[in-house]
Amino acid sequence: MSDERPKEPTDATQSTGWRAYRREITFLVVFLVLLAGSFTLISWNPVNDLVIEPFTGGVAVVSGWTLDLIGQDVEMQGTVIRNSRFAVNIMNGCNGVETMLIFLSAVLAFPAPWKMRLAGAAFGVVAIQLVNLLRVVALFLTGVYFPDFFDASHTVVWQTVVILCGVLLWIVWADRVARPAPAAAKSA
Amino acid sequence: MARRGKASGKATGKAKGALRPKAAPPAERFSTPRLLRNLALAALPVVLLWLALTPFYNRFLIAAGGNLVRLTEVPNATELVPALEDRHYALVVRTDFPPATRRVGSFRVTDLHFHLLLLGTLFLAVPGVPWQERLRNLGWALLAAVCFHVVLVLLWVKFQYATQLGDWSLEHYGPAARNFWGLAKHLADLPVKLGLPLGLWVVFYLDRLLPRREAM
């Protein structure tokens, strides 16, 4: 793959029928295949045990440190974070991996140079993990101070927010990648 | 932004009278700041609407999903009923089981469609698109999502039958069937459900992100 900005076929405007949507169809097919493949992969026991579980443990540790930093005085027991008023267990699904896979599938399916895909993937993964950290901390604080709202906040609000952040990151990245380069703009 | 506008303007000028079809002008690209602003503005109305409609939509899904399940079984033995204690849940009842064990499982119906929050917000927030077109696209996306939800109810019920009922599951579902329903429910309930809003959004708006198809 070259690192040139993508060049479009010059006769694309003449395409008719389904060919006019070739790029959309290609994106969707690759996106769905990557999405289903990656989710199947992480549900495979060896991958889950060797990769996902330790990663989830890491998320729990960082979340515990962060909660300590803001004065929650928590203690860790495996993936359980607890203080005198509340406890949460960080499990698969709380680790931001689903959103990362959606984002990565969309980045890899988008027609862009590999260098930009890798840069976007690296930046996106870090950003999504930061949002997920915010989510865990916010959920813990919700459990401590507004326990009645914990369930709705856990299953609906924050899950939507984290995925929305992943989708937005992809849109922003794709928009930047797809802009014509200055040289291309001059020669156009 | 200026750079992009300049580039596309020049290219359009060069293409004039050559290859560009008159009836199909390329979609205008949108600006990310306007998209973010629109997302913030659209989020609250979408959340309120979803909260208001969820009890009705849950009932619809339980009825429609129950009908679809019964289409796939002979004799008809499945009934899906709303849980009295929590309106977000559906109970799976088998009428061919003894009365004491008829309630074979349950699932949270609201969890099947919370991604509508994401879908509604994304579709309403696209800048530079007339409201009529936004709403029409949202309507098509919602139709696709409703069909997906009904199928997801079927997958949840079949998953429970195939894998959660112990000896009864082993007796009625072979290894291949158990794996099929387990994987189908897993994929539909996680990647497809979570990726559906983005996938549907891409169907309607990817051409605003992709590099322009310019005639040279």
Coordinates of C-alpha atoms in Angstrom, one line a residue:
Chain A
M1 CA 0.0 0.0 0.0
S2 CA 1.3 3.4 -0.8
D3 CA 1.2 6.4 1.5
E4 CA -0.2 8.6 -1.3
R5 CA -3.5 10.2 -0.7
P6 CA -6.3 8.2 -2.3
K7 CA -6.9 8.9 -5.9
E8 CA -10.4 8.5 -7.3
P9 CA -11.2 6.9 -10.7
T10 CA -11.8 9.6 -13.2
D11 CA -14.8 7.9 -14.8
A12 CA -16.6 7.4 -11.5
T13 CA -19.3 9.9 -12.2
Q14 CA -20.4 7.8 -15.2
S15 CA -21.1 4.7 -13.0
T16 CA -24.7 3.7 -12.9
G17 CA -26.8 1.2 -10.9
W18 CA -25.1 -0.6 -8.0
R19 CA -21.7 0.4 -9.4
A20 CA -22.4 4.0 -8.3
Y21 CA -22.4 2.7 -4.7
R22 CA -19.4 0.5 -5.1
R23 CA -17.4 2.3 -2.5
E24 CA -20.2 2.3 0.0
I25 CA -20.9 -1.4 -0.5
T26 CA -17.2 -2.2 -0.2
F27 CA -16.9 -0.3 3.0
L28 CA -20.0 -1.9 4.5
V29 CA -18.9 -5.5 3.6
V30 CA -15.4 -5.0 4.9
F31 CA -16.7 -3.3 8.0
L32 CA -19.2 -6.0 8.8
V33 CA -16.7 -8.8 8.1
L34 CA -14.1 -7.2 10.4
L35 CA -16.6 -6.5 13.1
A36 CA -18.1 -10.0 13.2
G37 CA -14.6 -11.6 12.9
S38 CA -13.1 -9.5 15.7
F39 CA -16.0 -10.1 18.0
T40 CA -15.9 -13.8 17.3
L41 CA -12.1 -13.8 17.9
I42 CA -12.4 -12.2 21.3
S43 CA -15.1 -14.6 22.4
W44 CA -12.8 -17.5 21.7
N45 CA -11.6 -18.8 25.1
P46 CA -7.8 -18.7 24.5
V47 CA -8.0 -15.1 23.3
N48 CA -10.4 -14.2 26.1
D49 CA -8.1 -15.7 28.8
L50 CA -4.8 -14.5 27.4
V51 CA -5.7 -11.1 26.1
I52 CA -9.1 -9.8 27.1
E53 CA -9.1 -10.8 30.8
P54 CA -5.6 -9.3 31.5
F55 CA -6.6 -6.2 29.6
T56 CA -9.8 -5.9 31.7
G57 CA -7.7 -6.3 34.8
G58 CA -5.5 -3.4 33.6
V59 CA -8.5 -1.2 33.1
A60 CA -9.7 -2.1 36.6
V61 CA -6.2 -1.1 38.1
V62 CA -6.0 2.2 36.3
S63 CA -9.6 3.0 37.3
G64 CA -8.8 2.2 40.9
W65 CA -5.8 4.5 40.8
T66 CA -7.9 7.3 39.3
L67 CA -10.6 6.9 41.9
D68 CA -7.9 7.0 44.6
L69 CA -6.5 10.2 43.1
I70 CA -9.9 11.9 43.4
G71 CA -10.2 10.9 47.0
Q72 CA -12.5 7.9 46.9
D73 CA -10.2 5.8 49.0
V74 CA -10.8 2.5 47.1
E75 CA -9.2 -0.9 47.5
M76 CA -8.8 -3.5 44.7
Q77 CA -9.8 -7.1 45.0
G78 CA -9.0 -8.6 41.5
T79 CA -11.2 -6.6 39.2
V80 CA -13.5 -5.4 42.0
I81 CA -13.1 -1.8 43.1
R82 CA -14.7 -1.0 46.4
N83 CA -14.8 1.6 49.1
S84 CA -17.0 1.8 52.2
R85 CA -20.1 2.8 50.3
F86 CA -20.0 1.1 46.9
A87 CA -18.3 -1.6 44.8
V88 CA -18.1 -2.4 41.1
N89 CA -16.7 -5.4 39.3
I90 CA -15.0 -4.5 36.0
M91 CA -16.0 -7.2 33.6
N92 CA -15.8 -7.8 29.9
G93 CA -18.0 -5.2 28.4
C94 CA -16.8 -2.6 30.8
N95 CA -13.3 -2.4 29.2
G96 CA -14.1 -0.4 26.0
V97 CA -13.0 -3.3 23.8
E98 CA -16.3 -3.4 21.9
T99 CA -16.1 0.3 21.0
M100 CA -12.4 -0.1 20.1
L101 CA -13.4 -3.0 17.7
I102 CA -16.1 -0.9 16.1
F103 CA -13.8 2.0 15.6
L104 CA -10.9 -0.2 14.3
S105 CA -13.2 -2.0 11.9
A106 CA -14.4 1.3 10.5
V107 CA -10.9 2.7 10.2
L108 CA -9.6 -0.4 8.4
A109 CA -12.6 -0.5 6.1
F110 CA -12.2 3.1 5.0
P111 CA -10.2 3.8 1.8
A112 CA -7.2 5.5 3.2
P113 CA -3.4 5.1 3.2
W114 CA -2.1 2.6 5.7
K115 CA 0.0 5.1 7.5
M116 CA -3.1 7.2 8.2
R117 CA -5.1 4.2 9.2
L118 CA -2.4 3.1 11.7
A119 CA -2.1 6.6 13.1
G120 CA -5.9 6.9 13.4
A121 CA -6.2 3.5 15.0
A122 CA -3.5 4.3 17.6
F123 CA -5.0 7.7 18.4
G124 CA -8.5 6.3 18.5
V125 CA -7.7 3.4 20.8
V126 CA -6.1 5.7 23.3
A127 CA -8.9 8.2 23.1
I128 CA -11.6 5.5 23.6
Q129 CA -9.8 4.1 26.6
L130 CA -9.7 7.6 28.1
V131 CA -13.4 7.9 27.6
N132 CA -13.9 4.4 29.1
L133 CA -11.8 5.4 32.1
L134 CA -14.1 8.4 32.5
R135 CA -17.1 6.1 32.2
V136 CA -15.9 3.7 35.0
V137 CA -15.0 6.6 37.3
A138 CA -18.3 8.3 36.6
L139 CA -20.3 5.1 37.2
F140 CA -18.5 4.5 40.5
L141 CA -19.3 8.0 41.6
T142 CA -22.9 7.5 40.4
G143 CA -23.1 4.3 42.5
V144 CA -21.7 6.2 45.6
Y145 CA -23.8 9.4 45.3
F146 CA -26.8 8.5 43.1
P147 CA -27.3 4.7 43.4
D148 CA -30.8 4.9 42.0
F149 CA -29.4 6.0 38.7
F150 CA -26.7 3.4 38.5
D151 CA -28.5 0.7 36.4
A152 CA -29.8 3.1 33.7
S153 CA -26.5 4.9 33.7
H154 CA -24.5 1.7 33.3
T155 CA -26.6 -0.1 30.6
V156 CA -27.9 2.8 28.6
V157 CA -26.3 6.2 29.1
W158 CA -22.6 5.4 29.3
Q159 CA -22.7 2.6 26.8
T160 CA -24.2 4.9 24.3
V161 CA -21.8 7.7 25.2
V162 CA -18.7 5.5 24.7
I163 CA -19.9 4.1 21.4
L164 CA -20.9 7.6 20.2
C165 CA -17.4 8.8 21.0
G166 CA -16.0 5.9 19.0
V167 CA -18.2 6.8 16.0
L168 CA -17.4 10.5 16.3
L169 CA -13.7 9.8 16.4
W170 CA -14.1 7.8 13.2
I171 CA -16.1 10.5 11.5
V172 CA -13.5 13.1 12.5
W173 CA -10.6 10.9 11.4
A174 CA -12.3 10.0 8.1
D175 CA -13.1 13.6 7.3
R176 CA -9.5 14.6 7.8
V177 CA -8.2 11.7 5.8
A178 CA -10.5 12.3 2.9
R179 CA -9.6 16.0 2.5
P180 CA -7.6 16.7 -0.7
A181 CA -3.9 17.2 0.1
P182 CA -2.6 20.8 -0.7
A183 CA -0.6 19.5 -3.7
A184 CA -3.7 17.8 -5.0
A185 CA -5.7 21.0 -4.5
K186 CA -3.1 23.0 -6.5
S187 CA -3.1 20.5 -9.4
A188 CA -6.8 20.0 -9.5
Chain B
M1 CA -12.2 24.1 5.2
A2 CA -11.1 26.8 2.8
R3 CA -8.6 24.5 1.2
R4 CA -11.2 21.9 0.6
G5 CA -13.7 24.3 -0.9
K6 CA -11.1 25.8 -3.2
A7 CA -10.0 22.4 -4.4
S8 CA -13.5 21.2 -5.1
G9 CA -14.5 24.4 -6.7
K10 CA -11.6 24.3 -9.2
A11 CA -12.3 20.7 -10.0
T12 CA -15.9 21.3 -10.6
G13 CA -15.1 24.1 -12.9
K14 CA -12.8 22.0 -15.0
A15 CA -15.4 19.2 -15.2
K16 CA -18.1 21.6 -16.5
G17 CA -19.6 20.3 -19.6
A18 CA -17.5 17.2 -19.6
L19 CA -18.3 14.1 -17.5
R20 CA -20.4 15.5 -14.6
P21 CA -24.0 14.2 -14.9
K22 CA -26.5 17.0 -14.6
A23 CA -29.0 15.1 -12.5
A24 CA -26.6 13.8 -9.8
P25 CA -24.5 16.5 -8.2
P26 CA -22.1 15.1 -5.7
A27 CA -23.1 15.3 -2.0
E28 CA -21.7 18.3 -0.2
R29 CA -19.2 17.5 2.6
F30 CA -20.0 18.6 6.1
S31 CA -17.9 20.3 8.7
T32 CA -17.0 18.4 11.8
P33 CA -17.6 21.3 14.2
R34 CA -21.2 21.7 12.9
L35 CA -21.7 17.9 13.2
L36 CA -20.6 18.1 16.9
R37 CA -22.8 21.1 17.6
N38 CA -25.8 19.3 16.0
L39 CA -25.1 16.2 18.0
A40 CA -25.2 18.1 21.2
L41 CA -28.5 19.7 20.1
A42 CA -30.1 16.5 18.9
A43 CA -29.2 14.3 21.8
L44 CA -31.7 15.6 24.4
P45 CA -34.8 15.4 22.2
V46 CA -33.8 12.0 21.1
V47 CA -33.3 10.7 24.6
L48 CA -36.6 12.1 25.8
L49 CA -38.5 10.7 22.8
W50 CA -36.8 7.3 23.3
L51 CA -37.7 7.3 27.1
A52 CA -41.3 8.2 26.3
L53 CA -41.8 5.6 23.6
T54 CA -39.8 2.7 25.2
P55 CA -42.8 1.2 27.2
F56 CA -44.9 1.1 24.0
Y57 CA -42.0 -0.1 21.8
N58 CA -41.2 -2.9 24.3
R59 CA -44.7 -4.2 24.1
F60 CA -44.6 -4.1 20.3
L61 CA -41.3 -6.0 20.2
I62 CA -42.6 -8.6 22.6
A63 CA -45.7 -9.1 20.5
A64 CA -43.9 -9.1 17.1
G65 CA -41.0 -11.2 18.4
G66 CA -43.4 -13.7 19.9
N67 CA -45.2 -14.0 16.6
L68 CA -41.9 -14.6 14.8
V69 CA -40.8 -17.3 17.3
R70 CA -44.1 -19.1 16.8
L71 CA -43.6 -19.0 13.0
T72 CA -40.5 -21.1 13.5
E73 CA -41.9 -23.8 15.9
V74 CA -44.3 -26.7 15.6
P75 CA -46.4 -27.0 17.6
N76 CA -46.6 -23.4 18.9
A77 CA -45.5 -23.5 22.5
T78 CA -43.8 -20.1 23.1
E79 CA -45.4 -17.1 24.7
L80 CA -43.5 -13.9 25.3
V81 CA -45.1 -11.8 28.0
P82 CA -44.1 -8.5 29.6
A83 CA -42.7 -8.9 33.2
L84 CA -45.1 -7.4 35.7
E85 CA -42.4 -6.5 38.1
D86 CA -40.2 -4.7 35.6
R87 CA -41.6 -3.2 32.4
H88 CA -38.1 -3.5 30.7
Y89 CA -38.1 -7.3 30.8
A90 CA -39.9 -10.0 28.8
L91 CA -40.6 -13.4 30.1
V92 CA -40.2 -16.5 27.9
V93 CA -43.1 -19.0 28.7
R94 CA -43.5 -22.4 27.2
T95 CA -47.1 -23.6 27.4
D96 CA -46.1 -27.3 26.9
F97 CA -44.1 -27.3 30.1
P98 CA -45.6 -28.1 33.5
P99 CA -47.2 -25.0 35.1
A100 CA -44.5 -24.7 37.8
T101 CA -41.7 -24.6 35.2
R102 CA -43.4 -22.7 32.4
R103 CA -41.3 -19.6 32.9
V104 CA -38.1 -20.7 31.2
G105 CA -36.2 -17.5 30.9
S106 CA -36.3 -13.7 30.5
F107 CA -34.4 -11.0 28.7
R108 CA -34.2 -7.2 29.0
V109 CA -36.1 -5.8 26.0
T110 CA -34.9 -2.2 26.5
D111 CA -31.3 -3.4 26.0
L112 CA -32.2 -4.6 22.5
H113 CA -33.0 -1.2 21.3
F114 CA -31.0 1.4 23.3
H115 CA -28.8 1.9 20.3
L116 CA -31.7 3.9 18.8
L117 CA -30.3 6.8 20.9
L118 CA -27.1 6.7 18.9
L119 CA -28.9 6.1 15.6
G120 CA -31.4 8.9 16.1
T121 CA -28.8 11.4 17.2
L122 CA -26.4 10.6 14.4
F123 CA -29.1 10.8 11.7
L124 CA -30.6 14.1 13.0
A125 CA -27.2 15.7 13.4
V126 CA -25.9 15.5 9.9
P127 CA -25.3 19.2 8.9
G128 CA -26.0 20.5 5.4
V129 CA -28.8 18.2 4.7
P130 CA -32.4 19.4 4.4
W131 CA -34.7 18.3 7.3
Q132 CA -37.0 16.5 5.0
E133 CA -34.1 14.4 3.7
R134 CA -32.7 13.8 7.2
L135 CA -36.1 12.6 8.4
R136 CA -36.7 10.4 5.4
N137 CA -33.3 8.8 5.9
L138 CA -33.9 8.4 9.6
G139 CA -37.3 6.7 8.8
W140 CA -35.6 4.1 6.5
A141 CA -32.9 3.5 9.1
L142 CA -35.5 3.1 11.9
L143 CA -37.4 0.6 9.7
A144 CA -34.2 -1.4 9.3
A145 CA -33.6 -1.2 13.0
V146 CA -37.1 -2.4 13.9
C147 CA -36.7 -5.4 11.6
F148 CA -33.4 -6.1 13.3
H149 CA -34.9 -5.9 16.8
V150 CA -37.6 -8.4 16.0
V151 CA -35.0 -10.8 14.7
L152 CA -32.9 -10.2 17.8
V153 CA -35.9 -11.2 20.0
L154 CA -36.1 -14.5 18.0
L155 CA -32.3 -15.0 18.5
W156 CA -32.6 -14.4 22.3
V157 CA -35.4 -16.9 22.7
K158 CA -33.7 -19.6 20.5
F159 CA -30.4 -19.0 22.4
Q160 CA -32.2 -19.6 25.7
Y161 CA -33.9 -22.8 24.3
A162 CA -30.7 -24.1 22.8
T163 CA -28.2 -23.4 25.6
Q164 CA -29.9 -22.5 28.9
L165 CA -32.5 -25.2 29.6
G166 CA -30.1 -28.1 30.6
D167 CA -31.3 -31.5 29.6
W168 CA -34.2 -30.2 27.6
S169 CA -31.7 -28.1 25.5
L170 CA -29.4 -31.2 25.0
E171 CA -32.4 -33.3 24.0
H172 CA -33.8 -30.8 21.4
Y173 CA -30.7 -29.1 20.0
G174 CA -27.7 -30.9 18.7
P175 CA -24.1 -29.5 19.1
A176 CA -24.3 -27.7 15.7
A177 CA -27.6 -26.0 16.5
R178 CA -26.4 -25.0 20.0
N179 CA -23.3 -23.4 18.5
F180 CA -25.3 -21.8 15.7
W181 CA -27.8 -20.1 18.0
G182 CA -25.2 -19.2 20.6
L183 CA -22.9 -17.5 18.0
A184 CA -25.8 -15.9 16.1
K185 CA -27.2 -14.3 19.3
H186 CA -23.7 -13.2 20.4
L187 CA -22.9 -11.6 17.1
A188 CA -26.3 -10.0 16.7
D189 CA -26.5 -8.8 20.3
L190 CA -23.0 -7.3 20.4
P191 CA -21.2 -6.3 17.1
V192 CA -24.3 -6.0 14.9
K193 CA -26.4 -4.2 17.5
L194 CA -23.6 -1.8 18.5
G195 CA -22.3 -1.3 15.0
L196 CA -25.8 -0.9 13.3
P197 CA -26.1 2.9 13.9
L198 CA -22.8 3.5 12.2
G199 CA -23.5 1.0 9.5
L200 CA -26.8 2.6 8.6
W201 CA -25.4 6.1 8.8
V202 CA -22.7 5.1 6.4
V203 CA -25.3 3.8 3.9
F204 CA -26.8 7.3 3.7
Y205 CA -23.9 9.6 4.3
L206 CA -20.6 7.9 3.5
D207 CA -20.4 9.9 0.2
R208 CA -20.0 13.0 2.3
L209 CA -16.9 11.6 3.9
L210 CA -15.2 9.9 1.0
P211 CA -12.9 11.8 -1.3
R212 CA -15.0 13.4 -4.0
R213 CA -15.4 11.6 -7.3
E214 CA -14.1 14.3 -9.5
A215 CA -14.1 14.2 -13.2
M216 CA -10.7 15.4 -14.4

